[in-house]
GROMACS .gro file of C-alpha atoms in nm:
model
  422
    1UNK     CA    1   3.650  10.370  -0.109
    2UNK     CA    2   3.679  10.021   0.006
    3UNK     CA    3   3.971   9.850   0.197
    4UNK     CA    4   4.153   9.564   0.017
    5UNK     CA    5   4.417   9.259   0.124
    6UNK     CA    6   4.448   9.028  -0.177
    7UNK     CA    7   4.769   8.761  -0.165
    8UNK     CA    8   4.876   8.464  -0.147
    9UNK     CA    9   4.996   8.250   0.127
   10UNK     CA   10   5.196   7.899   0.270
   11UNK     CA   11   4.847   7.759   0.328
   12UNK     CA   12   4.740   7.872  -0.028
   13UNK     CA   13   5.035   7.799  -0.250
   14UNK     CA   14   5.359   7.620  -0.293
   15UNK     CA   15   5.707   7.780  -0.243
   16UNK     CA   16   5.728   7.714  -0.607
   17UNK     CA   17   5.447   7.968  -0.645
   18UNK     CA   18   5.548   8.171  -0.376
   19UNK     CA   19   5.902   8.215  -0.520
   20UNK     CA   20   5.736   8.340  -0.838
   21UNK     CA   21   5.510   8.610  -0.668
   22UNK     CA   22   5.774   8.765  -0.435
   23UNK     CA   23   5.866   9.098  -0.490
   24UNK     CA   24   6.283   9.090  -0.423
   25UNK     CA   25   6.382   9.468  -0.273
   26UNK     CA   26   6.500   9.612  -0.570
   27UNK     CA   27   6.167   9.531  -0.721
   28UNK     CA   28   5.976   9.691  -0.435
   29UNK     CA   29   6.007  10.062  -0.505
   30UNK     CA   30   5.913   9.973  -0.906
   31UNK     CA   31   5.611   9.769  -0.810
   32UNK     CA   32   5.469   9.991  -0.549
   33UNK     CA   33   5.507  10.285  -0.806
   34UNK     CA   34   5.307  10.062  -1.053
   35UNK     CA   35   5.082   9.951  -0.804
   36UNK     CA   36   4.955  10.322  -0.668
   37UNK     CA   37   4.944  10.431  -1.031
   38UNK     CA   38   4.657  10.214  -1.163
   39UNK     CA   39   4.357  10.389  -1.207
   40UNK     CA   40   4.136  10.239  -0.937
   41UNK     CA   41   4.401  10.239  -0.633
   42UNK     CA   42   4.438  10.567  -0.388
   43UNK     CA   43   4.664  10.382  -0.153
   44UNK     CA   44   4.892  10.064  -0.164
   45UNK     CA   45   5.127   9.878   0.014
   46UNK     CA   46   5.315   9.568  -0.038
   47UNK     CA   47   5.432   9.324   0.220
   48UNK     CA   48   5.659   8.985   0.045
   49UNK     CA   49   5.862   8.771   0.286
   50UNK     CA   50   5.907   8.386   0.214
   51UNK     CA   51   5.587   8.280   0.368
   52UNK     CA   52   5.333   8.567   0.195
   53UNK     CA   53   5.276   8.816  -0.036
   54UNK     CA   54   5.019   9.051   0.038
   55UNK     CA   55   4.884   9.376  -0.129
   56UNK     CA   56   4.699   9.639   0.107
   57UNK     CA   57   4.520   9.885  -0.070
   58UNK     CA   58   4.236  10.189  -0.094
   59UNK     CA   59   4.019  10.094  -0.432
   60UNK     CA   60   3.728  10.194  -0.646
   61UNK     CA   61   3.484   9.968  -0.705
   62UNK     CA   62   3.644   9.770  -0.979
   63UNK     CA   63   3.963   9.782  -0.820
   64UNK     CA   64   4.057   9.439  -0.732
   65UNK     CA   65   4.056   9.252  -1.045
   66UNK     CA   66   4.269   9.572  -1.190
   67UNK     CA   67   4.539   9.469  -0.925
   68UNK     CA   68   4.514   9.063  -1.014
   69UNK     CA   69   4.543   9.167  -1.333
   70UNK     CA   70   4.860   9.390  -1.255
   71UNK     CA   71   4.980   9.117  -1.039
   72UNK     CA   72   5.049   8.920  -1.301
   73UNK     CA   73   5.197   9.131  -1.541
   74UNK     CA   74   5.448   9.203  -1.329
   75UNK     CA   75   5.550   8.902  -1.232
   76UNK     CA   76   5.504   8.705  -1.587
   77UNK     CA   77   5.217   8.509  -1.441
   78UNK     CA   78   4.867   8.391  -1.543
   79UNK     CA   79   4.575   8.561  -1.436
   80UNK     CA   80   4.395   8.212  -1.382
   81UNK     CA   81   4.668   8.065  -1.235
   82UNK     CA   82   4.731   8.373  -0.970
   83UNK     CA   83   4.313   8.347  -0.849
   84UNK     CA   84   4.367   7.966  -0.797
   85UNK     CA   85   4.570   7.992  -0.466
   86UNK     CA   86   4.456   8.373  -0.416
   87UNK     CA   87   4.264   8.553  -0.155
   88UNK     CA   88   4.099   8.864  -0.074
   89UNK     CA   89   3.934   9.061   0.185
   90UNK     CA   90   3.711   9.359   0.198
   91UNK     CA   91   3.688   9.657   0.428
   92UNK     CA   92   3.667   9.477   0.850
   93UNK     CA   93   3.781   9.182   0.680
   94UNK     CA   94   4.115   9.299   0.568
   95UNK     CA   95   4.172   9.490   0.899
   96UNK     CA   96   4.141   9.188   1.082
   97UNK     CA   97   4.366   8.997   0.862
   98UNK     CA   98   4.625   9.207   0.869
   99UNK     CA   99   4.596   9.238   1.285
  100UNK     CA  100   4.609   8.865   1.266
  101UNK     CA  101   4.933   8.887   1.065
  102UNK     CA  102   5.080   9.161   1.238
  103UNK     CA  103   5.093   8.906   1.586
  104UNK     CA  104   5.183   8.613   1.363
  105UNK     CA  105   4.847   8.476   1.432
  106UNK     CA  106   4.838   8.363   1.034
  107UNK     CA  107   5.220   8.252   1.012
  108UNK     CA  108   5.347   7.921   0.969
  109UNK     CA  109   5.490   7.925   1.357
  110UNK     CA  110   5.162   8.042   1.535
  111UNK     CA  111   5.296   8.388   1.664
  112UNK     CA  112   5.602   8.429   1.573
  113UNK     CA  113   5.776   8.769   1.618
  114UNK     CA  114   5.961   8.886   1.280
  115UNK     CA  115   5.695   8.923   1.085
  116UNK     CA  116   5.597   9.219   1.270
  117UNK     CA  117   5.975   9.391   1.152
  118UNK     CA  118   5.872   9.270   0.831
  119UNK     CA  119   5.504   9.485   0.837
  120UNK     CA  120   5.647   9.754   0.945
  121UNK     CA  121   5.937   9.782   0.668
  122UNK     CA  122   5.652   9.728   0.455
  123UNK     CA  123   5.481  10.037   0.567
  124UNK     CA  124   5.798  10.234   0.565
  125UNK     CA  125   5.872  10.140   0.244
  126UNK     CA  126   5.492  10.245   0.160
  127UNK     CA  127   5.542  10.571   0.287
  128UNK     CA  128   5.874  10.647   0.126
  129UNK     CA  129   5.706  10.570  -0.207
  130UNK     CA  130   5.433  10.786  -0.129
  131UNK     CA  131   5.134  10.509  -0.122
  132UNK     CA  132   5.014  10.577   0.172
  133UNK     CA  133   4.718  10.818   0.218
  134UNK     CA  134   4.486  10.848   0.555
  135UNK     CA  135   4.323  10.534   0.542
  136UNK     CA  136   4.597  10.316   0.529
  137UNK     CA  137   4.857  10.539   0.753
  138UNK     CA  138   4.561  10.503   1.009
  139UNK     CA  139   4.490  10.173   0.959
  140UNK     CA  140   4.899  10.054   1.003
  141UNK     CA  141   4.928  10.268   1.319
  142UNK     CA  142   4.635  10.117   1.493
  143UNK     CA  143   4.750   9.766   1.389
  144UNK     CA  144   5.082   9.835   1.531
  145UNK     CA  145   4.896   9.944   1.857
  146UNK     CA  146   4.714   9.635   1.868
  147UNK     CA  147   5.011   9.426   1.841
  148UNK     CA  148   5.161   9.583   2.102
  149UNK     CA  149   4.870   9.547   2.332
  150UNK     CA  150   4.883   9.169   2.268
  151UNK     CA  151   5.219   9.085   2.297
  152UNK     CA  152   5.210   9.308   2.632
  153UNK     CA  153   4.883   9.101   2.778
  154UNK     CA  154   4.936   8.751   2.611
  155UNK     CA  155   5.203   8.460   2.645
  156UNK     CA  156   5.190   8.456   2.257
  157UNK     CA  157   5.531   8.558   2.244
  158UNK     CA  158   5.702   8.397   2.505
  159UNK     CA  159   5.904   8.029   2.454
  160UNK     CA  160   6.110   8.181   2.105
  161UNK     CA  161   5.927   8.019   1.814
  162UNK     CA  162   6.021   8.094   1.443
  163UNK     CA  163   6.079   7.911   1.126
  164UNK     CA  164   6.434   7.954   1.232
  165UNK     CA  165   6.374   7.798   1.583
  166UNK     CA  166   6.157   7.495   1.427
  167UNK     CA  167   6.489   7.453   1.153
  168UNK     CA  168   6.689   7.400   1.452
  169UNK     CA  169   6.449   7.172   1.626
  170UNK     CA  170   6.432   7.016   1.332
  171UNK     CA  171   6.802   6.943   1.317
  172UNK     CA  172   6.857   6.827   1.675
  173UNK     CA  173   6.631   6.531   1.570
  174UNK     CA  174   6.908   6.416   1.351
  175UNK     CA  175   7.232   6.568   1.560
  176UNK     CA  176   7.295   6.350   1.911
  177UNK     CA  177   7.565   6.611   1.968
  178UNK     CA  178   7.571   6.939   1.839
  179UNK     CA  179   7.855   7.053   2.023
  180UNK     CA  180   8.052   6.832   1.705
  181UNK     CA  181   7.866   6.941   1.476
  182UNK     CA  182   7.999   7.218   1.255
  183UNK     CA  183   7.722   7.515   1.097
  184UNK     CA  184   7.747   7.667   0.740
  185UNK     CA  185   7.512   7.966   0.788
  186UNK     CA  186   7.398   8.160   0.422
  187UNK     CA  187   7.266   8.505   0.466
  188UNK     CA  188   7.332   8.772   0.756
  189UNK     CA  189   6.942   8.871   0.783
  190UNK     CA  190   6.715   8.822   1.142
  191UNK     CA  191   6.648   8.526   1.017
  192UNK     CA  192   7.002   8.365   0.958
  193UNK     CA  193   7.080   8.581   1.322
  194UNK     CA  194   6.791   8.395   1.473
  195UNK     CA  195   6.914   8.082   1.343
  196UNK     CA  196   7.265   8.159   1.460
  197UNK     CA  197   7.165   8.239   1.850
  198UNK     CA  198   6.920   7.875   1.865
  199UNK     CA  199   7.215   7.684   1.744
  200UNK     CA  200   7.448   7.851   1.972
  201UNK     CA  201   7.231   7.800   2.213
  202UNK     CA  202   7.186   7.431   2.110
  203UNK     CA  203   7.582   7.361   2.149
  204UNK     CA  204   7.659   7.459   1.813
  205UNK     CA  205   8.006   7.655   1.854
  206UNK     CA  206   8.170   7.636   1.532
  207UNK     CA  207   7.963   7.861   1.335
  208UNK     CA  208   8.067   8.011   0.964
  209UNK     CA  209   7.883   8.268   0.789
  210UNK     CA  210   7.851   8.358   0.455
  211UNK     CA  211   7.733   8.664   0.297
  212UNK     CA  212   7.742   8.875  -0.009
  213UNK     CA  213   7.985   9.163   0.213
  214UNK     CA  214   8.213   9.009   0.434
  215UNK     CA  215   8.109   9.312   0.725
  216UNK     CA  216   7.745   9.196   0.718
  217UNK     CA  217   7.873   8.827   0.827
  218UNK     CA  218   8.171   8.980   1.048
  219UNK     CA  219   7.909   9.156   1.272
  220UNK     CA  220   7.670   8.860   1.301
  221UNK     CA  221   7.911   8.574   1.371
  222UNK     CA  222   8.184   8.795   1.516
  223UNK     CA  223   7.936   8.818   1.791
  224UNK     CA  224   7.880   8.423   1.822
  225UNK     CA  225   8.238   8.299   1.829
  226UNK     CA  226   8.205   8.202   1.429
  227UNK     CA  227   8.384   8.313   1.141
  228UNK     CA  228   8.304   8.496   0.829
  229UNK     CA  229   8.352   8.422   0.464
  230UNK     CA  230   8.183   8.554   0.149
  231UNK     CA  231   7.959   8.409  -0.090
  232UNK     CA  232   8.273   8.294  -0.340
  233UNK     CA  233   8.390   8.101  -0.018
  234UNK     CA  234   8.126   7.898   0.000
  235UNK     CA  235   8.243   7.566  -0.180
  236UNK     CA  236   8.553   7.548   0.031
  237UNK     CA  237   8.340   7.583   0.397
  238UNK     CA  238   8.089   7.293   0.247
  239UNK     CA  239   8.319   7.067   0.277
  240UNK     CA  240   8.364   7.090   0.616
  241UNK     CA  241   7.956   7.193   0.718
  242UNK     CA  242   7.745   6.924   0.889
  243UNK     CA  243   7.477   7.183   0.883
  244UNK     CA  244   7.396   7.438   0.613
  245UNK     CA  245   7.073   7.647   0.669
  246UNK     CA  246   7.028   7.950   0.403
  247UNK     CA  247   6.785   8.257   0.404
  248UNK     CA  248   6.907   8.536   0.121
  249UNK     CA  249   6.702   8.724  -0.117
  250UNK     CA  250   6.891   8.612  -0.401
  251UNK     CA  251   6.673   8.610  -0.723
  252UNK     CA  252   6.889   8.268  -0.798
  253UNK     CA  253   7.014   7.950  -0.589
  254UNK     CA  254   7.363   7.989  -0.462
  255UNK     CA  255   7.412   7.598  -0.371
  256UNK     CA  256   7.332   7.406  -0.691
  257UNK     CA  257   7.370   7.018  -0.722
  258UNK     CA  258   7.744   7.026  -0.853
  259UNK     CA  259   7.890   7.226  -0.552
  260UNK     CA  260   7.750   7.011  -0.295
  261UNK     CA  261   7.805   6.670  -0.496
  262UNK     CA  262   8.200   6.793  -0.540
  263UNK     CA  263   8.163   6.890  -0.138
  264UNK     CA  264   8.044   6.531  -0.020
  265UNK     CA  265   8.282   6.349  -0.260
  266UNK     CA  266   8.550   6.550  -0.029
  267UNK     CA  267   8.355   6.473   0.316
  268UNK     CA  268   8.369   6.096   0.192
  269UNK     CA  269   8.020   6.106   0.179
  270UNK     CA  270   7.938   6.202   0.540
  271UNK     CA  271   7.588   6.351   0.569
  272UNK     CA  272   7.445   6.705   0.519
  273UNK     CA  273   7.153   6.842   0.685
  274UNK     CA  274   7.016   7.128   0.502
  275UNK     CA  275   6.729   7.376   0.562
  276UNK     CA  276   6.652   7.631   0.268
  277UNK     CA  277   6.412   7.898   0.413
  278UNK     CA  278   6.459   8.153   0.143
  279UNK     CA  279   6.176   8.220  -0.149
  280UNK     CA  280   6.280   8.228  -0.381
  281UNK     CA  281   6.555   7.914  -0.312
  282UNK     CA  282   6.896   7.951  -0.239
  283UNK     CA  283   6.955   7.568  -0.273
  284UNK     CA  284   6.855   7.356  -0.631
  285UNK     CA  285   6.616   7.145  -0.549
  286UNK     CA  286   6.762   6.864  -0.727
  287UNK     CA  287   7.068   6.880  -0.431
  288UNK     CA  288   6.782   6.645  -0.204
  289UNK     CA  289   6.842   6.391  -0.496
  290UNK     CA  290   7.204   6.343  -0.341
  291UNK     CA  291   7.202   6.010  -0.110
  292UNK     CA  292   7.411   6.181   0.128
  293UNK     CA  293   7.208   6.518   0.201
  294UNK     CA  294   6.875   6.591   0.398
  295UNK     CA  295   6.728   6.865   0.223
  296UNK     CA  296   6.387   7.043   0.373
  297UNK     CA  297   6.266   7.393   0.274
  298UNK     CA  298   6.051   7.632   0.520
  299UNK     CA  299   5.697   7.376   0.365
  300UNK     CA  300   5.911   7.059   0.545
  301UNK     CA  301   5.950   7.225   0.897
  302UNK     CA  302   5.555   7.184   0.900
  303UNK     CA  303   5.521   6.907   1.155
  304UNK     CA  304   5.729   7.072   1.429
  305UNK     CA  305   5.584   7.411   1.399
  306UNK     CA  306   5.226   7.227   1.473
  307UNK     CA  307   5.412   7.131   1.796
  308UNK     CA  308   5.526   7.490   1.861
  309UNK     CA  309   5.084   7.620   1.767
  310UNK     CA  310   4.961   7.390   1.996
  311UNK     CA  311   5.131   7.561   2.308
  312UNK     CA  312   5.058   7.912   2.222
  313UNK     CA  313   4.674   7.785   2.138
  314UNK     CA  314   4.570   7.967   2.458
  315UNK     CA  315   4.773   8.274   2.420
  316UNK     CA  316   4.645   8.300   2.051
  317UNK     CA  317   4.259   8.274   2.182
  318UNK     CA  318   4.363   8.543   2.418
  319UNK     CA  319   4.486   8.791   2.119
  320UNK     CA  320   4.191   8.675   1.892
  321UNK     CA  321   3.966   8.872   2.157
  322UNK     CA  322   4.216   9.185   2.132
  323UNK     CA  323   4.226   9.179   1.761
  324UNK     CA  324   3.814   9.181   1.735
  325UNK     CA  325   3.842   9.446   2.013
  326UNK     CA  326   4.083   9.691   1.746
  327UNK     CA  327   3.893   9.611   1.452
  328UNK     CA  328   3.564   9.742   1.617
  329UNK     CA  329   3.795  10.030   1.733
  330UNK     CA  330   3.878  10.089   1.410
  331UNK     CA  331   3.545   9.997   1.261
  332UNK     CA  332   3.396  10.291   1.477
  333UNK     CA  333   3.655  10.542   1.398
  334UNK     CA  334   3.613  10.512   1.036
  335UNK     CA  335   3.247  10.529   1.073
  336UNK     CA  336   3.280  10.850   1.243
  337UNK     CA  337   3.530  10.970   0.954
  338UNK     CA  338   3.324  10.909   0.677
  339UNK     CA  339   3.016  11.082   0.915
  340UNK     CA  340   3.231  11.386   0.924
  341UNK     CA  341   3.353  11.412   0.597
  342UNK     CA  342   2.958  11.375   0.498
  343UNK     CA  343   2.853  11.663   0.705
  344UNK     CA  344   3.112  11.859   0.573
  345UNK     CA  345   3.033  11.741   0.239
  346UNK     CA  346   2.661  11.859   0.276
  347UNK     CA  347   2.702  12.190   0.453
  348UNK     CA  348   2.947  12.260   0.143
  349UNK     CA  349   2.708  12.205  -0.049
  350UNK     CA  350   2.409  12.378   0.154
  351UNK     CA  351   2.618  12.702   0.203
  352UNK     CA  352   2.728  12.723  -0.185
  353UNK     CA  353   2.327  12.731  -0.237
  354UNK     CA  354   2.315  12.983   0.021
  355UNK     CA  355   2.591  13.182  -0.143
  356UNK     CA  356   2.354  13.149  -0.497
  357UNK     CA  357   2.070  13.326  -0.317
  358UNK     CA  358   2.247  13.563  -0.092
  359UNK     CA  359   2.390  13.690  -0.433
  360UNK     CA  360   2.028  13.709  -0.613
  361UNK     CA  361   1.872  13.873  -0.341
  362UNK     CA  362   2.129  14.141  -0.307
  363UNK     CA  363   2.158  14.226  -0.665
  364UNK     CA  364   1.756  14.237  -0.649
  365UNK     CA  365   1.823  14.512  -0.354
  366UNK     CA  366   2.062  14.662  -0.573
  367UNK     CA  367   1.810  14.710  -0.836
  368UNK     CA  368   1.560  14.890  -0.569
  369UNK     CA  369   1.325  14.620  -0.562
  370UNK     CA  370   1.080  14.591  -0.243
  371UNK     CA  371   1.335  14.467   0.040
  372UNK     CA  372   1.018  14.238   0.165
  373UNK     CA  373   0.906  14.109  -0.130
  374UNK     CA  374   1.326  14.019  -0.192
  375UNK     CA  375   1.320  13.852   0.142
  376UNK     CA  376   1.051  13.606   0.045
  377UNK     CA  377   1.147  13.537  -0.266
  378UNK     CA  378   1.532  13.487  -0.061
  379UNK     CA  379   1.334  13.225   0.152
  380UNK     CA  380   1.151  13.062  -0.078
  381UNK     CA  381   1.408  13.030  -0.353
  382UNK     CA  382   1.673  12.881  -0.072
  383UNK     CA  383   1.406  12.648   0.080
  384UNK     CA  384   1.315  12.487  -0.292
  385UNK     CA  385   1.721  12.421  -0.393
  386UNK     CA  386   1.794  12.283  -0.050
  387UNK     CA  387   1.498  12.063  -0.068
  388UNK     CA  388   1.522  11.947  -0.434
  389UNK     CA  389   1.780  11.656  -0.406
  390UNK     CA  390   1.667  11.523  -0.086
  391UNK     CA  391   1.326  11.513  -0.252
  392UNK     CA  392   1.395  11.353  -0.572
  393UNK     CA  393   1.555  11.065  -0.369
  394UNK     CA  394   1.282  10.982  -0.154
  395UNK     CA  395   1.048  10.978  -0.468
  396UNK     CA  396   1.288  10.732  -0.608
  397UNK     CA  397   1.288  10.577  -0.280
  398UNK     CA  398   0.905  10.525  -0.226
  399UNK     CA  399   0.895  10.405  -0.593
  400UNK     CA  400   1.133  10.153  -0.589
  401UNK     CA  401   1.022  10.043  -0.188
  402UNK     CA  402   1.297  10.091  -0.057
  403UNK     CA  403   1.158  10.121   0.346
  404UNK     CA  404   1.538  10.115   0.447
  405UNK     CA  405   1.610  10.474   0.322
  406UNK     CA  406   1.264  10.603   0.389
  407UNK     CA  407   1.298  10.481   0.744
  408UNK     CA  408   1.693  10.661   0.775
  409UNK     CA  409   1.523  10.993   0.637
  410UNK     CA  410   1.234  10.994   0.888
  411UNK     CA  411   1.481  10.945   1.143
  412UNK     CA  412   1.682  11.245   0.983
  413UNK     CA  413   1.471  11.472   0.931
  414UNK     CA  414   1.123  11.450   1.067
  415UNK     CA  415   1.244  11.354   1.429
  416UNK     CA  416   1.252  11.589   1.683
  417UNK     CA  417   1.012  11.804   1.451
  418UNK     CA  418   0.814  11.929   1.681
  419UNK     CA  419   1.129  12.107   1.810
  420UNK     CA  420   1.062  12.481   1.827
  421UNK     CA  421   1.403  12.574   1.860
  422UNK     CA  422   1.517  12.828   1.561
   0.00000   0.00000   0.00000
């Protein structure tokens, strides 16, 4: 069985891709069905937030290209077009890429702290749809232990840092005062919360939030001072938004060129700043054609997060060494796995040959044959079938010169021959 990660990423394709390959939640539970039902997957799990979509799974041999292959099926897509801005990795590989995404050492904002939340919904949801089998359950649990261990012993999550922090940056660049400046927020998500708290904390006091259920927004900017609205509210609060940054899962934009155009006719054309951090997009992207908006999606925000990397460079050196620390400890622990389940394999085996001439020789007793001349032939019969395999192999071996598994079977079984011990 060999571990898998195959997706694609912001460094590896465009939102416009990215949009197309993300699994919304009521896909989820259908595609992780799908997904654990092909033939050459034992385990799966799916993990699809705005910035990645990854697959984790346990695979035959021929396994990957069957999930490529599936890939795109399920989302429309071609095959061709899927490998282009695809990756993969195998077996340590994939262990240490998903460590490395589990501390946010492969995000956008160099270790930024949601996407942890986000792994771990992606296990849960695993479990609850039964993909998960021993390998993988193991492998999640000692990635969340290593992520632990290096936000406990590193800086690399101190000074907050997230795509919703660097949208905020981003908007104090264009806002002298942010104390006037009035927020439209779209979604009630950690991400929209996150966004909520930095522009509070910025100065930003007159906060709206919109959301599909009013309660969702009601909690979130109840907390902050703001108001709430619904999503049917939203032309009426655009009018009056300096700011508008959105992050929904909606599988279609809810700002589109009209609305805002119809909005800034009624603001007598004063500016909009927008951020759109969703995948797929909650804002058209023909709304940045407007003169009168600034319109940037999570690929834009770019320059200041490679402000943000270069002060947790140290911190992410620091968890580098952890993470090739747990993927050794992982590394061994499998090895000593699959050693066990090989031993147990062969003494299964050994013991059902046993079993085979245990029965002859007794039925030979049975039939008042000479108890000695039973026990050799007991001896010699069980010596021959437990030596037969190993034999034929290192014939094969010899033949085909292959001094790597003649050299493993001398160390097996010829040392410590001399042993007398019986």
């Amino acid at each position: 069985m060999t571990l898998l990660a195959l997706g694609i990423n912001h460094r590896t394709a465009t939102v416009e891709v990215r949009e197309q390959v993300a699994f919304t939640p009521t896909q989820l539970e259908a595609a992780l069905g799908e997904l654990r039902g092909l033939p050459e997957v034992r385990e799966a799990a799916v993990l699809s937030t705005c910035n990645r979509t990854e697959l984790y799974c346990i695979i035959d041999a021929s396994g990957e290209q069957a999930i490529l292959h599936w890939l795109g099926r399920f989302h429309d897509l071609q095959v061709e077009d899927l490998s282009r801005c695809a990756y993969h990795y195998l077996d340590n590989d994939a262990a240490r890429h998903l460590m490395r995404v589990a501390v946010g050492l492969d995000s956008m904002v160099l270790g930024e702290p949601q996407i942890l939340g986000q792994l771990k919904d992606a296990y849960q949801s695993a479990r609850e749809a039964r993909g998960l089998g021993g390998e993988l359950e193991r492998l999640f649990q000692h990635t969340f232990a290593v992520a632990k261990q290096v936000r406990t012993e590193t800086g690399i999550g101190r000074n907050p840092v997230s795509v919703a922090y660097a949208a905020v940056s981003l908007a104090s660049r264009i806002f002298d005062d942010f104390s006037r400046s009035r927020a439209l927020l779209i979604g009630a998500g950690e991400t929209i919360e996150l966004v909520a708290r930095h522009l509070h904390d910025a100065g930003v006091h007159q906060l709206t939030v919109a959301n599909r259920t009013r309660e969702r927004a009601d909690r979130l900017a109840g907390s902050l001072g703001g108001r709430a609205i619904t999503l049917d509210e939203i032309p009426a609060a655009l009018e009056h938004s300096d700011i508008v940054i959105s992050s929904t899962a909606a599988p279609l934009p809810i700002l589109g060129k009209g609305m805002v155009e119809r909005a800034l006719k009624k603001r007598r054309h004063r500016p909009i700043f927008m951020v759109d951090i969703a995948v797929p997009r909650d804002i058209e992207p023909e709304v940045g054609e407007l003169g009168d908006v600034f319109l940037y999606t999570v690929d834009d925000l770019q320059e200041v997060i490679e402000e943000n990397r270069r002060h947790r460079q140290v911190a992410a050196d620091q968890a580098e060494s952890l993470i090739e620390r747990g993927v050794g400890a992982w590394q061994h622990e499998r090895r000593i796995r699959s050693g066990g389940e090989l031993i147990r394999d062969y003494r299964t085996r050994a013991e059902a040959l046993r079993d085979l001439s245990e029965q002859q020789a007794l039925a030979g007793l049975a039939r008042g044959e000479d108890p000695e001349a039973v026990v050799r032939r007991l001896a010699h019969q069980l010596t021959n079938r437990l030596l037969h395999r190993p034999t034929v192999a290192l014939r094969q071996a010899a033949s085909a010169e292959r001094h790597d598994l003649l050299d493993a079977a001398t160390a097996l079984l010829l040392d410590g021959s001399s042993d007398k011990t019986p």
